Amino acid sequence: MIEINGRHGIIYEEIHGTDMLKIMIGSIWKVNAYARKLAHYHLSIHKPVSDNICTVKEKLEEDLNRVDVLSDENKEIARKYLKQLPEGDVLCHFDFHPGNVMIANKKEVILDWMTACRGDSCADVARTCLLLKYGEVAHAPWVIRKLISIFQHHIYKIYIKEYLTISQRSMEDINSWELPVAAARLREWISENEKKELLQLVNELCNKQRSKTY
């Protein structure tokens, strides 16, 4: 942190390279290989970290409290469900996707750590899965959005298969975080279409939780 003329800021290292998403788009035949690398890069950051950063659960609960498109009842269901999930103690990026992995001098540099937190690695993976399955470019023509969606779904399938193999975690572990992660994303600046799809997903997951109580 520095101060210049009464204004505070953070100095970032300048990185010269190309993000993985652009590389994938420019080299379609290498998509599978890079999607697998994405899984390895993600696992490499999931190491135990000190307790001086906020936890995944704290972050998700704060975001949940700011969501304005969910009913109060479903917000409460999501909060109670979140409390039952494991704490975890590893570093989580929480915005990990190909666009945030820069390849510079044949080495990867992971960018954008503003959302970093500590918790269960499966929460971090669930967030990446959500971004790849539902994330879209706002204001882009329908055809472009559709093509990008197909491309991202393909990356997701390769990425998650590789991550499950090398991490020895299960899809059940990752899916267990889908409800709170999806609900929390509803507070972000996302396209109306993505918001609509996520809201439908969250409501369906809340209904499943509700049915278990009766």
mmCIF file of C-alpha atoms in Angstrom:
data_model
loop_
_atom_site.group_PDB
_atom_site.id
_atom_site.type_symbol
_atom_site.label_atom_id
_atom_site.label_comp_id
_atom_site.label_asym_id
_atom_site.label_seq_id
_atom_site.Cartn_x
_atom_site.Cartn_y
_atom_site.Cartn_z
ATOM 1 C CA MET A 1 0.000 0.000 0.000
ATOM 2 C CA ILE A 2 1.366 3.438 -0.936
ATOM 3 C CA GLU A 3 0.155 7.016 -0.532
ATOM 4 C CA ILE A 4 0.593 9.711 -3.183
ATOM 5 C CA ASN A 5 -0.855 13.181 -2.668
ATOM 6 C CA GLY A 6 -3.192 11.892 0.016
ATOM 7 C CA ARG A 7 -4.504 9.038 -2.117
ATOM 8 C CA HIS A 8 -3.861 5.392 -1.240
ATOM 9 C CA GLY A 9 -3.218 2.596 -3.706
ATOM 10 C CA ILE A 10 -1.635 -0.799 -4.233
ATOM 11 C CA ILE A 11 1.306 -1.381 -6.550
ATOM 12 C CA TYR A 12 0.843 -4.350 -8.864
ATOM 13 C CA GLU A 13 3.556 -6.112 -10.794
ATOM 14 C CA GLU A 14 3.234 -5.563 -14.540
ATOM 15 C CA ILE A 15 2.924 -8.896 -16.337
ATOM 16 C CA HIS A 16 3.574 -9.270 -20.047
ATOM 17 C CA GLY A 17 1.791 -12.284 -21.455
ATOM 18 C CA THR A 18 -1.490 -13.653 -22.775
ATOM 19 C CA ASP A 19 -4.382 -14.945 -20.728
ATOM 20 C CA MET A 20 -5.303 -18.587 -21.116
ATOM 21 C CA LEU A 21 -8.733 -17.849 -22.553
ATOM 22 C CA LYS A 22 -7.241 -15.953 -25.504
ATOM 23 C CA ILE A 23 -4.735 -18.747 -26.053
ATOM 24 C CA MET A 24 -7.546 -21.309 -26.083
ATOM 25 C CA ILE A 25 -9.587 -19.283 -28.562
ATOM 26 C CA GLY A 26 -6.561 -18.796 -30.797
ATOM 27 C CA SER A 27 -5.493 -22.448 -30.619
ATOM 28 C CA ILE A 28 -8.691 -24.502 -30.558
ATOM 29 C CA TRP A 29 -6.769 -27.742 -31.009
ATOM 30 C CA LYS A 30 -5.035 -27.108 -27.658
ATOM 31 C CA VAL A 31 -8.204 -26.453 -25.645
ATOM 32 C CA ASN A 32 -8.272 -29.866 -23.957
ATOM 33 C CA ALA A 33 -4.629 -29.618 -22.913
ATOM 34 C CA TYR A 34 -5.092 -26.128 -21.503
ATOM 35 C CA ALA A 35 -8.324 -27.093 -19.727
ATOM 36 C CA ARG A 36 -6.390 -29.863 -17.968
ATOM 37 C CA LYS A 37 -3.628 -27.394 -17.099
ATOM 38 C CA LEU A 38 -6.288 -25.125 -15.635
ATOM 39 C CA ALA A 39 -7.195 -27.894 -13.180
ATOM 40 C CA HIS A 40 -3.549 -28.376 -12.189
ATOM 41 C CA TYR A 41 -3.023 -24.644 -11.688
ATOM 42 C CA HIS A 42 -6.146 -24.492 -9.538
ATOM 43 C CA LEU A 43 -5.104 -27.399 -7.345
ATOM 44 C CA SER A 44 -1.644 -25.843 -6.900
ATOM 45 C CA ILE A 45 -3.087 -22.904 -4.949
ATOM 46 C CA HIS A 46 -5.188 -25.062 -2.639
ATOM 47 C CA LYS A 47 -2.632 -25.166 0.158
ATOM 48 C CA PRO A 48 -3.172 -24.464 3.882
ATOM 49 C CA VAL A 49 -3.090 -20.747 4.668
ATOM 50 C CA SER A 50 -3.004 -18.673 7.857
ATOM 51 C CA ASP A 51 -6.187 -17.375 9.411
ATOM 52 C CA ASN A 52 -5.569 -13.682 8.676
ATOM 53 C CA ILE A 53 -7.915 -13.580 5.676
ATOM 54 C CA CYS A 54 -11.684 -13.951 5.629
ATOM 55 C CA THR A 55 -13.210 -17.388 5.304
ATOM 56 C CA VAL A 56 -15.263 -18.715 2.420
ATOM 57 C CA LYS A 57 -18.266 -18.955 4.710
ATOM 58 C CA GLU A 58 -17.897 -15.361 5.902
ATOM 59 C CA LYS A 59 -17.622 -14.133 2.329
ATOM 60 C CA LEU A 60 -20.621 -16.137 1.121
ATOM 61 C CA GLU A 61 -22.794 -15.094 4.059
ATOM 62 C CA GLU A 62 -21.955 -11.426 3.510
ATOM 63 C CA ASP A 63 -22.825 -11.733 -0.184
ATOM 64 C CA LEU A 64 -26.031 -13.615 0.615
ATOM 65 C CA ASN A 65 -27.150 -10.783 2.870
ATOM 66 C CA ARG A 66 -26.833 -8.377 -0.069
ATOM 67 C CA VAL A 67 -28.801 -10.424 -2.590
ATOM 68 C CA ASP A 68 -32.064 -8.666 -3.442
ATOM 69 C CA VAL A 69 -33.645 -11.107 -5.906
ATOM 70 C CA LEU A 70 -34.113 -14.042 -3.523
ATOM 71 C CA SER A 71 -37.058 -14.445 -1.186
ATOM 72 C CA ASP A 72 -36.276 -14.067 2.524
ATOM 73 C CA GLU A 73 -37.267 -17.694 3.022
ATOM 74 C CA ASN A 74 -34.806 -18.987 0.419
ATOM 75 C CA LYS A 75 -32.052 -16.743 1.763
ATOM 76 C CA GLU A 76 -32.562 -18.273 5.185
ATOM 77 C CA ILE A 77 -32.497 -21.785 3.700
ATOM 78 C CA ALA A 78 -29.202 -20.962 1.972
ATOM 79 C CA ARG A 79 -27.729 -19.526 5.194
ATOM 80 C CA LYS A 80 -28.686 -22.552 7.294
ATOM 81 C CA TYR A 81 -27.371 -24.899 4.618
ATOM 82 C CA LEU A 82 -24.075 -22.973 4.471
ATOM 83 C CA LYS A 83 -23.530 -23.429 8.204
ATOM 84 C CA GLN A 84 -23.540 -27.229 7.747
ATOM 85 C CA LEU A 85 -20.735 -27.233 5.176
ATOM 86 C CA PRO A 86 -17.087 -27.949 6.096
ATOM 87 C CA GLU A 87 -14.821 -25.068 7.139
ATOM 88 C CA GLY A 88 -11.596 -25.995 5.337
ATOM 89 C CA ASP A 89 -8.276 -24.178 5.707
ATOM 90 C CA VAL A 90 -6.803 -23.802 2.226
ATOM 91 C CA LEU A 91 -6.292 -20.745 0.055
ATOM 92 C CA CYS A 92 -9.204 -20.158 -2.323
ATOM 93 C CA HIS A 93 -9.048 -17.729 -5.246
ATOM 94 C CA PHE A 94 -12.819 -17.491 -5.759
ATOM 95 C CA ASP A 95 -12.645 -15.978 -9.229
ATOM 96 C CA PHE A 96 -10.570 -18.642 -10.930
ATOM 97 C CA HIS A 97 -11.184 -19.016 -14.671
ATOM 98 C CA PRO A 98 -9.066 -19.043 -17.873
ATOM 99 C CA GLY A 99 -9.254 -15.260 -18.202
ATOM 100 C CA ASN A 100 -7.466 -14.864 -14.863
ATOM 101 C CA VAL A 101 -4.547 -17.136 -15.719
ATOM 102 C CA MET A 102 -1.787 -15.333 -17.601
ATOM 103 C CA ILE A 103 0.860 -17.273 -19.496
ATOM 104 C CA ALA A 104 4.110 -15.293 -19.402
ATOM 105 C CA ASN A 105 7.483 -16.691 -20.458
ATOM 106 C CA LYS A 106 5.947 -20.180 -20.557
ATOM 107 C CA LYS A 107 4.928 -19.892 -16.899
ATOM 108 C CA GLU A 108 1.494 -19.316 -15.446
ATOM 109 C CA VAL A 109 0.672 -16.268 -13.361
ATOM 110 C CA ILE A 110 -2.688 -16.255 -11.589
ATOM 111 C CA LEU A 111 -4.271 -12.801 -11.532
ATOM 112 C CA ASP A 112 -7.011 -10.960 -9.637
ATOM 113 C CA TRP A 113 -6.729 -12.039 -6.013
ATOM 114 C CA MET A 114 -9.232 -9.489 -4.685
ATOM 115 C CA THR A 115 -11.684 -12.260 -3.762
ATOM 116 C CA ALA A 116 -9.135 -14.565 -2.101
ATOM 117 C CA CYS A 117 -10.339 -16.298 1.051
ATOM 118 C CA ARG A 118 -9.710 -19.365 3.224
ATOM 119 C CA GLY A 119 -11.856 -22.488 3.307
ATOM 120 C CA ASP A 120 -12.821 -25.719 1.592
ATOM 121 C CA SER A 121 -11.217 -26.125 -1.829
ATOM 122 C CA CYS A 122 -14.480 -27.578 -3.127
ATOM 123 C CA ALA A 123 -16.153 -24.205 -2.637
ATOM 124 C CA ASP A 124 -13.512 -22.629 -4.870
ATOM 125 C CA VAL A 125 -13.972 -25.324 -7.512
ATOM 126 C CA ALA A 126 -17.761 -24.976 -7.320
ATOM 127 C CA ARG A 127 -17.365 -21.266 -8.026
ATOM 128 C CA THR A 128 -15.187 -21.980 -11.094
ATOM 129 C CA CYS A 129 -17.704 -24.553 -12.339
ATOM 130 C CA LEU A 130 -20.454 -21.974 -11.957
ATOM 131 C CA LEU A 131 -18.491 -19.386 -13.943
ATOM 132 C CA LEU A 132 -17.784 -21.846 -16.752
ATOM 133 C CA LYS A 133 -21.329 -23.211 -16.931
ATOM 134 C CA TYR A 134 -23.331 -20.009 -16.513
ATOM 135 C CA GLY A 135 -21.012 -17.046 -17.022
ATOM 136 C CA GLU A 136 -21.499 -15.027 -20.183
ATOM 137 C CA VAL A 137 -20.334 -11.842 -21.865
ATOM 138 C CA ALA A 138 -22.858 -9.114 -21.157
ATOM 139 C CA HIS A 139 -24.327 -7.173 -24.092
ATOM 140 C CA ALA A 140 -22.832 -9.536 -26.690
ATOM 141 C CA PRO A 141 -25.054 -10.671 -29.594
ATOM 142 C CA TRP A 142 -27.020 -13.880 -28.952
ATOM 143 C CA VAL A 143 -24.956 -15.900 -31.449
ATOM 144 C CA ILE A 144 -21.677 -14.860 -29.805
ATOM 145 C CA ARG A 145 -23.033 -15.651 -26.339
ATOM 146 C CA LYS A 146 -24.180 -19.068 -27.526
ATOM 147 C CA LEU A 147 -20.797 -19.910 -29.074
ATOM 148 C CA ILE A 148 -18.945 -18.792 -25.947
ATOM 149 C CA SER A 149 -21.326 -20.843 -23.793
ATOM 150 C CA ILE A 150 -20.622 -23.999 -25.822
ATOM 151 C CA PHE A 151 -16.881 -23.296 -25.610
ATOM 152 C CA GLN A 152 -17.003 -22.747 -21.840
ATOM 153 C CA HIS A 153 -19.047 -25.908 -21.261
ATOM 154 C CA HIS A 154 -16.407 -27.913 -23.102
ATOM 155 C CA ILE A 155 -13.656 -26.382 -20.965
ATOM 156 C CA TYR A 156 -15.715 -27.160 -17.855
ATOM 157 C CA LYS A 157 -16.069 -30.859 -18.723
ATOM 158 C CA ILE A 158 -12.331 -31.334 -19.281
ATOM 159 C CA TYR A 159 -11.337 -29.156 -16.315
ATOM 160 C CA ILE A 160 -13.583 -30.840 -13.753
ATOM 161 C CA LYS A 161 -12.715 -34.353 -14.903
ATOM 162 C CA GLU A 162 -9.020 -33.564 -14.483
ATOM 163 C CA TYR A 163 -9.480 -31.834 -11.143
ATOM 164 C CA LEU A 164 -11.408 -34.761 -9.693
ATOM 165 C CA THR A 165 -8.676 -37.127 -10.859
ATOM 166 C CA ILE A 166 -5.724 -35.236 -9.411
ATOM 167 C CA SER A 167 -7.387 -33.967 -6.226
ATOM 168 C CA GLN A 168 -9.196 -37.163 -5.236
ATOM 169 C CA ARG A 169 -12.228 -35.072 -4.327
ATOM 170 C CA SER A 170 -15.697 -36.123 -5.452
ATOM 171 C CA MET A 171 -18.314 -34.387 -7.564
ATOM 172 C CA GLU A 172 -20.641 -34.752 -4.594
ATOM 173 C CA ASP A 173 -18.209 -32.699 -2.473
ATOM 174 C CA ILE A 174 -18.144 -29.942 -5.086
ATOM 175 C CA ASN A 175 -21.883 -29.959 -5.769
ATOM 176 C CA SER A 176 -22.533 -29.584 -2.052
ATOM 177 C CA TRP A 177 -21.356 -25.969 -2.387
ATOM 178 C CA GLU A 178 -23.497 -25.145 -5.422
ATOM 179 C CA LEU A 179 -26.419 -23.621 -3.503
ATOM 180 C CA PRO A 180 -24.581 -20.981 -1.437
ATOM 181 C CA VAL A 181 -22.076 -20.171 -4.186
ATOM 182 C CA ALA A 182 -24.792 -19.687 -6.805
ATOM 183 C CA ALA A 183 -26.968 -17.695 -4.409
ATOM 184 C CA ALA A 184 -24.077 -15.401 -3.469
ATOM 185 C CA ARG A 185 -23.250 -14.715 -7.126
ATOM 186 C CA LEU A 186 -26.704 -13.197 -7.565
ATOM 187 C CA ARG A 187 -25.463 -10.022 -5.855
ATOM 188 C CA GLU A 188 -22.810 -9.442 -8.539
ATOM 189 C CA TRP A 189 -23.037 -7.416 -11.733
ATOM 190 C CA ILE A 190 -24.009 -10.195 -14.135
ATOM 191 C CA SER A 191 -26.140 -10.322 -17.270
ATOM 192 C CA GLU A 192 -29.899 -10.600 -16.940
ATOM 193 C CA ASN A 193 -29.840 -13.985 -18.655
ATOM 194 C CA GLU A 194 -27.226 -15.371 -16.262
ATOM 195 C CA LYS A 195 -29.129 -13.939 -13.312
ATOM 196 C CA LYS A 196 -32.329 -15.598 -14.540
ATOM 197 C CA GLU A 197 -30.632 -18.999 -14.911
ATOM 198 C CA LEU A 198 -28.892 -18.777 -11.543
ATOM 199 C CA LEU A 199 -32.068 -17.679 -9.794
ATOM 200 C CA GLN A 200 -33.892 -20.679 -11.232
ATOM 201 C CA LEU A 201 -31.065 -22.978 -10.105
ATOM 202 C CA VAL A 202 -31.011 -21.528 -6.586
ATOM 203 C CA ASN A 203 -34.780 -21.749 -6.201
ATOM 204 C CA GLU A 204 -34.708 -25.395 -7.314
ATOM 205 C CA LEU A 205 -31.919 -26.206 -4.849
ATOM 206 C CA CYS A 206 -33.792 -24.418 -2.058
ATOM 207 C CA ASN A 207 -36.915 -26.419 -2.870
ATOM 208 C CA LYS A 208 -34.892 -29.625 -2.492
ATOM 209 C CA GLN A 209 -33.674 -28.478 0.910
ATOM 210 C CA ARG A 210 -37.195 -27.488 1.891
ATOM 211 C CA SER A 211 -38.564 -30.917 0.953
ATOM 212 C CA LYS A 212 -36.013 -32.576 3.258
ATOM 213 C CA THR A 213 -37.492 -30.802 6.267
ATOM 214 C CA TYR A 214 -40.973 -32.255 5.760
#
